[in-house]
Amino acid sequence: MSEHRRKPPQPQGGGRAAARRAAQQPSGRRAARPAAGTPGPSPAASHGSPSGPGADETAYGGRAEARRAQRGGGRRRAPDGAGPPSGPGRRAGRGGAGGGGRPSKKRFIDYPRFGKQGWRRWMPSWKLVSACALGCFGVLIAVIGVAYYMVAIPDVARAAQAQNNVYFWSDRTQMVATGGEVNRQIIPYEQIPTAMRYAVISAENKTFETDSGVDPQGIARALVNMAKGGQTQGGSTITQQYVKNAQLNDQSQTITRKFKELFISIKVGATRPKSEIMAGYLNTAYYGRGAYGLQAAARTYYGKDAKDLDPSQCAFLASLLKGATYFDPAGAPEIDPLATAEQNTKNATERWGWILDQEVKDKHMDAAERAKYKTFPMPDKPKKNANLGGQIGYLVSLAQASAKNSNPDIDLAKGGYQIYTTFDKKKVQEMESVVKKVRDKNIDPKKRDKDTFVQFGAASVDVKTGAIVAIYGGDDATKHFTNNADETGAQVGSTFKPFVLAAAMQYGKRDPDKPASQSDSSRTPVSPDSIYSGKNKLKIKNYDGTIWKDQKGGEWLQTNDGDQSYNPPSYAIDLRYAMQESVNTPYVQLGMDVGTDKVKQAAMAAGLRDSKTSMASSSVPSFSIGTSSPSAIRMAGAYATFAASGTQRDPYSVTEVKKNGTTIYKHEDQTKSAFPAAVANNVTDVLKGVVEKGTGTHAKLSGRQVAGKTGTTDGNRSAWFVGYTPQYSTAVGMYRLDDNETSKKREFLTMFGTGGQDKIHGASFPSTIWHDYMEQALGDSPAESFPAPQKIGDKVYGGGMAPSPTPTPTPSSAPPSPTPTPKPSITPSMPPPSPTPTRSCSKWDWTCNDTGGGAGNQGPTNGGTDGGATLSPSPTKTKPGGGPGGGAPGGGWFGGTGG
């Protein structure tokens, strides 16, 4: 070190004690000025003593230590062990490092919080939370105030204005304009019966007289439900319903619309008297049958003015406000198959009684007055719009249901829609003309009692698209209100057998040696050449060979039409021939071998719906021969699946829906694979044999390939023919049903003797209608061929049948013979029935060789009937019991069908 280096100044003025006192002074602070009269520090002291400008450095050991002390909040060590830091030193650290600076100010919004460490720095203070809450509440109040000011009160007169719905044919020319006409007359509050007001209050909104017009809990439930994607819900007060009814231009179920309705309801409840709200609600509400408002409803249902309604009638009209589709006793099966006349009458009766009881409970009616109304006030029958006569009404109802199902937000009752349909005007007219021709020629209610209540229904579907091109719903939509092309309850009989064959090919016959738990793992696909028994009164077995028994222990003896057995003494026939001649016993046993659950699965895959109104129980053997009752539309669509080589499309009737020029729905082609092509094409090949040389020969079309099946049900209560070409699939049904009967149970009537024939088969009137319509519908279009079938499955022997020790000709491959031979061996033609005398033929019976008579039954079981003509004289039947079908007294509950 250089000897010329200056030595550091030595502390003066008090030594160590003075140094300690200096260290205890506030950080960065100048030495206090001497008081007046006190001499200041000498120059030497100002340069060397701790009280001079160098005291800060001396106390902290330099500027760096001073900065560290400042960051540490004023905590420091005194130099040279001078002692712990003092309180003023800590305060000085917060104040800043420089000498004499003021502490920093906090921000206006102290977040993250100043001077806090760790999680406390991010925890907002109660002041900040309170300020934010008050701010948000203020903004909300402002928004509500603006919204309240901007919304308008509903105008009942404007709400009464509605536009027509316009329906178009498939070529986009107009079919009809209807459905949105104004069927409403606004009446003042004074003309609304007091009983009607009380009925609505008791049923819809008990607190109407005292509430503010909104139900916060109900709105919250609706919003939460919609946010979760659940079913939309409406307002729960009369005020909210009135506001909803008046919003003609926006019927969407959205949260935005719900808030709009909420504000309008609040404003209406605060500014309008209850009498005006009640009158507005009852004048805008929809009561069904096109009636808007109480006056229109009174005229529509009871043919009187609203002021003349009695309390009982008022209670019924109030029940309609819950939903006319399900409470109008006339029913609405075209909208929902469950909304039958029977079910709706039950619904309306129960709610009518409940409303009257609620009025008593709410002290709006005394018990003595309630006791007067014990009989339900049945309303008048619906009156149809004249524009909807003929087939138009059926077409419109079908299109309405399709549009509503496609988009729930479509409210056709409000009008203003353009609905473009798949209906081909020419084909609809052709189908109607053909049915009318057959009816006029053969059905004469004045001549024969059995010709009364005869109904026809038909539907035709484009195989390649699924579009419904034509339907026949009945004689006139303004007179006969049920659409016969839709579900009617008529069983389809043996037209169900192709689904049994498809299931056997696809899923296979179960192994009888395997227990039930393992039967599905070992199945053998079935070939159409498989052998089953054609014996009449065949004892049906389970797949494992045990005898099938019902819940009471009764055995099942399946019969064929006319009690006819085939190919005695072996009774061995193949499935192809059994389908061709509509023999019941092979397909009932085949269904048991495959499993009736698999048969049901195949039918649903083809396009039938698993509806409790149309799909019968699959727990009994007769399921395989058509105890179900799908519609003509569904049957045509299901057979179209076979025609399309296993590709399934749901039948549809609406291609597009527009409103105010904007498309709100457009059909998109959706397909699924119901069956492998090999299965579907083999079913088609078998059904071709039915038309070429079996019970369906009347459906032959010159120069075209046709596949189809006849069907007739137990007791001859319905008859069908369902068939297809590569272009169109068409189903035709015929039955007797009194639509005017007032009994609660709809019962189909027998058709023995109808049209002058001993018995109606699918091969008679239904196949004739099918043939004549298809001939015109196809016109000059090029003939197309079905795909060639591939070999499929194994030749199996079902129902205990065993292979023949010596080969013999199979019935399906043998050439026809003009007369049967009563020999107990197979003839070169077909299996003959047991020898019986022939019968004379009716002049109308072009299927003379097929006989009437029903299925016999024995013990607790009953069999079925055949759906088409046989090719040889049928035997005279020995009926073990009385009544149609020859059932034994107390005979079974299975309802066997066939043919």
Short mmCIF file of N, CA, C and O in Angstrom, two decimals, residues 99-163:
data_model
loop_
_atom_site.label_atom_id
_atom_site.label_comp_id
_atom_site.label_asym_id
_atom_site.label_seq_id
_atom_site.Cartn_x
_atom_site.Cartn_y
_atom_site.Cartn_z
N GLY A 99 -32.28 10.11 0.95
CA GLY A 99 -32.55 10.85 2.16
C GLY A 99 -33.70 11.79 2.02
O GLY A 99 -33.78 12.56 1.09
N GLY A 100 -34.67 11.71 2.94
CA GLY A 100 -35.75 12.69 3.04
C GLY A 100 -36.93 12.46 2.14
O GLY A 100 -37.80 13.31 2.08
N GLY A 101 -37.13 11.28 1.31
CA GLY A 101 -38.28 11.06 0.41
C GLY A 101 -39.53 10.64 1.18
O GLY A 101 -39.47 10.00 2.20
N ARG A 102 -40.79 11.03 0.64
CA ARG A 102 -42.05 10.61 1.26
C ARG A 102 -42.44 9.19 0.84
O ARG A 102 -42.07 8.75 -0.25
N PRO A 103 -43.22 8.45 1.68
CA PRO A 103 -43.66 7.10 1.28
C PRO A 103 -44.53 7.16 0.03
O PRO A 103 -45.28 8.12 -0.18
N SER A 104 -44.48 6.03 -0.86
CA SER A 104 -45.27 5.97 -2.10
C SER A 104 -46.74 5.80 -1.77
O SER A 104 -47.11 5.09 -0.84
N LYS A 105 -47.68 6.38 -2.64
CA LYS A 105 -49.12 6.26 -2.45
C LYS A 105 -49.63 4.97 -3.08
O LYS A 105 -49.12 4.52 -4.09
N LYS A 106 -50.74 4.35 -2.52
CA LYS A 106 -51.37 3.15 -3.10
C LYS A 106 -52.15 3.52 -4.36
O LYS A 106 -52.60 4.66 -4.51
N ARG A 107 -52.38 2.47 -5.28
CA ARG A 107 -53.15 2.69 -6.49
C ARG A 107 -54.64 2.83 -6.16
O ARG A 107 -55.11 2.37 -5.13
N PHE A 108 -55.41 3.37 -7.17
CA PHE A 108 -56.85 3.55 -6.96
C PHE A 108 -57.53 2.18 -6.78
O PHE A 108 -58.39 2.02 -5.92
N ILE A 109 -57.18 1.21 -7.64
CA ILE A 109 -57.64 -0.17 -7.47
C ILE A 109 -56.46 -0.97 -6.95
O ILE A 109 -55.53 -1.29 -7.71
N ASP A 110 -56.47 -1.21 -5.67
CA ASP A 110 -55.32 -1.85 -5.02
C ASP A 110 -55.37 -3.36 -5.24
O ASP A 110 -55.75 -4.13 -4.35
N TYR A 111 -55.04 -3.78 -6.48
CA TYR A 111 -55.00 -5.22 -6.79
C TYR A 111 -54.01 -5.45 -7.92
O TYR A 111 -54.10 -4.78 -8.96
N PRO A 112 -53.02 -6.33 -7.77
CA PRO A 112 -52.66 -7.08 -6.55
C PRO A 112 -52.35 -6.11 -5.41
O PRO A 112 -51.87 -5.01 -5.63
N ARG A 113 -52.59 -6.51 -4.18
CA ARG A 113 -52.54 -5.62 -3.04
C ARG A 113 -51.11 -5.19 -2.70
O ARG A 113 -50.18 -6.00 -2.69
N PHE A 114 -50.97 -3.88 -2.43
CA PHE A 114 -49.66 -3.29 -2.13
C PHE A 114 -49.20 -3.69 -0.72
O PHE A 114 -50.00 -3.69 0.21
N GLY A 115 -47.93 -4.02 -0.62
CA GLY A 115 -47.34 -4.29 0.68
C GLY A 115 -47.66 -5.64 1.26
O GLY A 115 -47.34 -5.91 2.41
N LYS A 116 -48.35 -6.52 0.47
CA LYS A 116 -48.67 -7.86 0.94
C LYS A 116 -47.77 -8.86 0.25
O LYS A 116 -47.34 -8.67 -0.88
N GLN A 117 -47.51 -9.93 0.96
CA GLN A 117 -46.65 -10.97 0.43
C GLN A 117 -47.42 -12.28 0.30
O GLN A 117 -48.40 -12.53 1.01
N GLY A 118 -46.99 -13.14 -0.66
CA GLY A 118 -47.58 -14.47 -0.80
C GLY A 118 -49.02 -14.41 -1.28
O GLY A 118 -49.42 -13.56 -2.09
N TRP A 119 -49.86 -15.32 -0.74
CA TRP A 119 -51.25 -15.41 -1.20
C TRP A 119 -52.07 -14.19 -0.79
O TRP A 119 -53.08 -13.86 -1.42
N ARG A 120 -51.62 -13.48 0.29
CA ARG A 120 -52.36 -12.30 0.71
C ARG A 120 -52.32 -11.19 -0.34
O ARG A 120 -53.22 -10.36 -0.41
N ARG A 121 -51.27 -11.21 -1.14
CA ARG A 121 -51.13 -10.20 -2.20
C ARG A 121 -52.24 -10.35 -3.23
O ARG A 121 -52.67 -9.37 -3.84
N TRP A 122 -52.79 -11.59 -3.41
CA TRP A 122 -53.81 -11.85 -4.44
C TRP A 122 -55.20 -11.99 -3.86
O TRP A 122 -56.16 -12.24 -4.61
N MET A 123 -55.35 -11.86 -2.58
CA MET A 123 -56.66 -11.92 -1.96
C MET A 123 -57.28 -10.52 -1.93
O MET A 123 -56.75 -9.64 -1.25
N PRO A 124 -58.37 -10.27 -2.70
CA PRO A 124 -58.94 -8.92 -2.72
C PRO A 124 -59.50 -8.54 -1.36
O PRO A 124 -60.01 -9.37 -0.60
N SER A 125 -59.42 -7.29 -1.08
CA SER A 125 -59.93 -6.79 0.20
C SER A 125 -61.45 -6.71 0.16
O SER A 125 -62.07 -6.73 -0.91
N TRP A 126 -62.07 -6.58 1.33
CA TRP A 126 -63.53 -6.51 1.37
C TRP A 126 -64.03 -5.23 0.71
O TRP A 126 -65.12 -5.19 0.14
N LYS A 127 -63.21 -4.21 0.74
CA LYS A 127 -63.61 -2.98 0.07
C LYS A 127 -63.68 -3.18 -1.44
O LYS A 127 -64.62 -2.71 -2.11
N LEU A 128 -62.67 -3.89 -1.97
CA LEU A 128 -62.66 -4.13 -3.42
C LEU A 128 -63.83 -5.02 -3.84
O LEU A 128 -64.50 -4.76 -4.84
N VAL A 129 -64.09 -6.08 -3.07
CA VAL A 129 -65.21 -6.97 -3.38
C VAL A 129 -66.53 -6.23 -3.33
O VAL A 129 -67.38 -6.35 -4.22
N SER A 130 -66.72 -5.44 -2.32
CA SER A 130 -67.97 -4.68 -2.18
C SER A 130 -68.14 -3.70 -3.32
O SER A 130 -69.24 -3.53 -3.87
N ALA A 131 -67.06 -3.04 -3.70
CA ALA A 131 -67.14 -2.07 -4.79
C ALA A 131 -67.50 -2.76 -6.10
O ALA A 131 -68.33 -2.25 -6.87
N CYS A 132 -66.91 -3.91 -6.37
CA CYS A 132 -67.23 -4.65 -7.60
C CYS A 132 -68.68 -5.10 -7.61
O CYS A 132 -69.37 -5.02 -8.63
N ALA A 133 -69.17 -5.62 -6.49
CA ALA A 133 -70.55 -6.08 -6.41
C ALA A 133 -71.52 -4.93 -6.65
O ALA A 133 -72.50 -5.06 -7.39
N LEU A 134 -71.25 -3.80 -6.04
CA LEU A 134 -72.12 -2.65 -6.23
C LEU A 134 -72.09 -2.17 -7.68
O LEU A 134 -73.13 -1.79 -8.25
N GLY A 135 -70.92 -2.24 -8.29
CA GLY A 135 -70.81 -1.83 -9.68
C GLY A 135 -71.60 -2.74 -10.62
O GLY A 135 -72.33 -2.27 -11.50
N CYS A 136 -71.45 -4.04 -10.42
CA CYS A 136 -72.19 -5.00 -11.26
C CYS A 136 -73.70 -4.86 -11.07
O CYS A 136 -74.46 -4.92 -12.02
N PHE A 137 -74.11 -4.65 -9.82
CA PHE A 137 -75.54 -4.49 -9.55
C PHE A 137 -76.08 -3.24 -10.24
O PHE A 137 -77.18 -3.24 -10.79
N GLY A 138 -75.29 -2.20 -10.21
CA GLY A 138 -75.71 -0.98 -10.89
C GLY A 138 -75.84 -1.17 -12.39
O GLY A 138 -76.80 -0.69 -13.00
N VAL A 139 -74.88 -1.86 -12.99
CA VAL A 139 -74.96 -2.14 -14.44
C VAL A 139 -76.18 -2.98 -14.75
O VAL A 139 -76.90 -2.75 -15.74
N LEU A 140 -76.45 -4.02 -13.92
CA LEU A 140 -77.61 -4.88 -14.14
C LEU A 140 -78.91 -4.08 -14.06
O LEU A 140 -79.81 -4.25 -14.90
N ILE A 141 -79.01 -3.22 -13.09
CA ILE A 141 -80.22 -2.40 -12.96
C ILE A 141 -80.38 -1.52 -14.19
O ILE A 141 -81.49 -1.34 -14.71
N ALA A 142 -79.27 -0.98 -14.68
CA ALA A 142 -79.34 -0.13 -15.87
C ALA A 142 -79.81 -0.92 -17.09
O ALA A 142 -80.64 -0.46 -17.87
N VAL A 143 -79.26 -2.15 -17.25
CA VAL A 143 -79.66 -2.99 -18.39
C VAL A 143 -81.13 -3.35 -18.30
O VAL A 143 -81.87 -3.29 -19.29
N ILE A 144 -81.57 -3.74 -17.10
CA ILE A 144 -82.98 -4.09 -16.93
C ILE A 144 -83.87 -2.89 -17.22
O ILE A 144 -84.92 -3.00 -17.86
N GLY A 145 -83.45 -1.74 -16.77
CA GLY A 145 -84.24 -0.55 -17.03
C GLY A 145 -84.36 -0.24 -18.50
O GLY A 145 -85.45 0.09 -19.00
N VAL A 146 -83.25 -0.37 -19.23
CA VAL A 146 -83.29 -0.12 -20.67
C VAL A 146 -84.17 -1.15 -21.37
O VAL A 146 -85.00 -0.81 -22.24
N ALA A 147 -83.99 -2.43 -21.01
CA ALA A 147 -84.79 -3.49 -21.63
C ALA A 147 -86.27 -3.30 -21.33
O ALA A 147 -87.13 -3.47 -22.20
N TYR A 148 -86.59 -2.93 -20.09
CA TYR A 148 -87.98 -2.71 -19.70
C TYR A 148 -88.59 -1.58 -20.51
O TYR A 148 -89.75 -1.64 -20.93
N TYR A 149 -87.80 -0.55 -20.75
CA TYR A 149 -88.29 0.60 -21.51
C TYR A 149 -88.50 0.25 -22.99
O TYR A 149 -89.46 0.72 -23.61
N MET A 150 -87.64 -0.63 -23.54
CA MET A 150 -87.66 -0.89 -24.99
C MET A 150 -88.70 -1.91 -25.40
O MET A 150 -89.21 -1.86 -26.52
N VAL A 151 -89.07 -2.91 -24.54
CA VAL A 151 -90.00 -3.94 -24.96
C VAL A 151 -91.41 -3.36 -25.09
O VAL A 151 -91.77 -2.41 -24.38
N ALA A 152 -92.19 -3.95 -26.01
CA ALA A 152 -93.53 -3.46 -26.28
C ALA A 152 -94.58 -4.40 -25.71
O ALA A 152 -94.38 -5.62 -25.63
N ILE A 153 -95.71 -3.85 -25.33
CA ILE A 153 -96.83 -4.63 -24.83
C ILE A 153 -97.49 -5.37 -25.99
O ILE A 153 -97.67 -4.80 -27.07
N PRO A 154 -97.86 -6.67 -25.83
CA PRO A 154 -98.50 -7.42 -26.93
C PRO A 154 -99.81 -6.77 -27.37
O PRO A 154 -100.56 -6.21 -26.55
N ASP A 155 -100.06 -6.84 -28.66
CA ASP A 155 -101.30 -6.35 -29.24
C ASP A 155 -102.13 -7.55 -29.66
O ASP A 155 -101.76 -8.30 -30.56
N VAL A 156 -103.27 -7.75 -28.99
CA VAL A 156 -104.09 -8.93 -29.28
C VAL A 156 -104.57 -8.92 -30.72
O VAL A 156 -104.62 -9.96 -31.38
N ALA A 157 -104.93 -7.77 -31.25
CA ALA A 157 -105.42 -7.71 -32.62
C ALA A 157 -104.33 -8.12 -33.60
O ALA A 157 -104.58 -8.83 -34.58
N ARG A 158 -103.09 -7.67 -33.34
CA ARG A 158 -102.00 -8.06 -34.24
C ARG A 158 -101.71 -9.54 -34.11
O ARG A 158 -101.39 -10.21 -35.09
N ALA A 159 -101.82 -10.08 -32.90
CA ALA A 159 -101.56 -11.50 -32.69
C ALA A 159 -102.58 -12.36 -33.42
O ALA A 159 -102.31 -13.52 -33.73
N ALA A 160 -103.76 -11.81 -33.70
CA ALA A 160 -104.80 -12.59 -34.37
C ALA A 160 -104.52 -12.74 -35.85
O ALA A 160 -105.19 -13.51 -36.52
N GLN A 161 -103.56 -12.00 -36.37
CA GLN A 161 -103.25 -12.09 -37.79
C GLN A 161 -102.29 -13.25 -38.01
O GLN A 161 -101.25 -13.32 -37.39
N ALA A 162 -102.63 -14.15 -38.89
CA ALA A 162 -101.77 -15.30 -39.20
C ALA A 162 -101.76 -15.53 -40.70
O ALA A 162 -102.72 -15.20 -41.40
N GLN A 163 -100.69 -16.10 -41.20
CA GLN A 163 -100.56 -16.39 -42.62
C GLN A 163 -100.89 -17.86 -42.88
O GLN A 163 -100.83 -18.70 -42.00
#
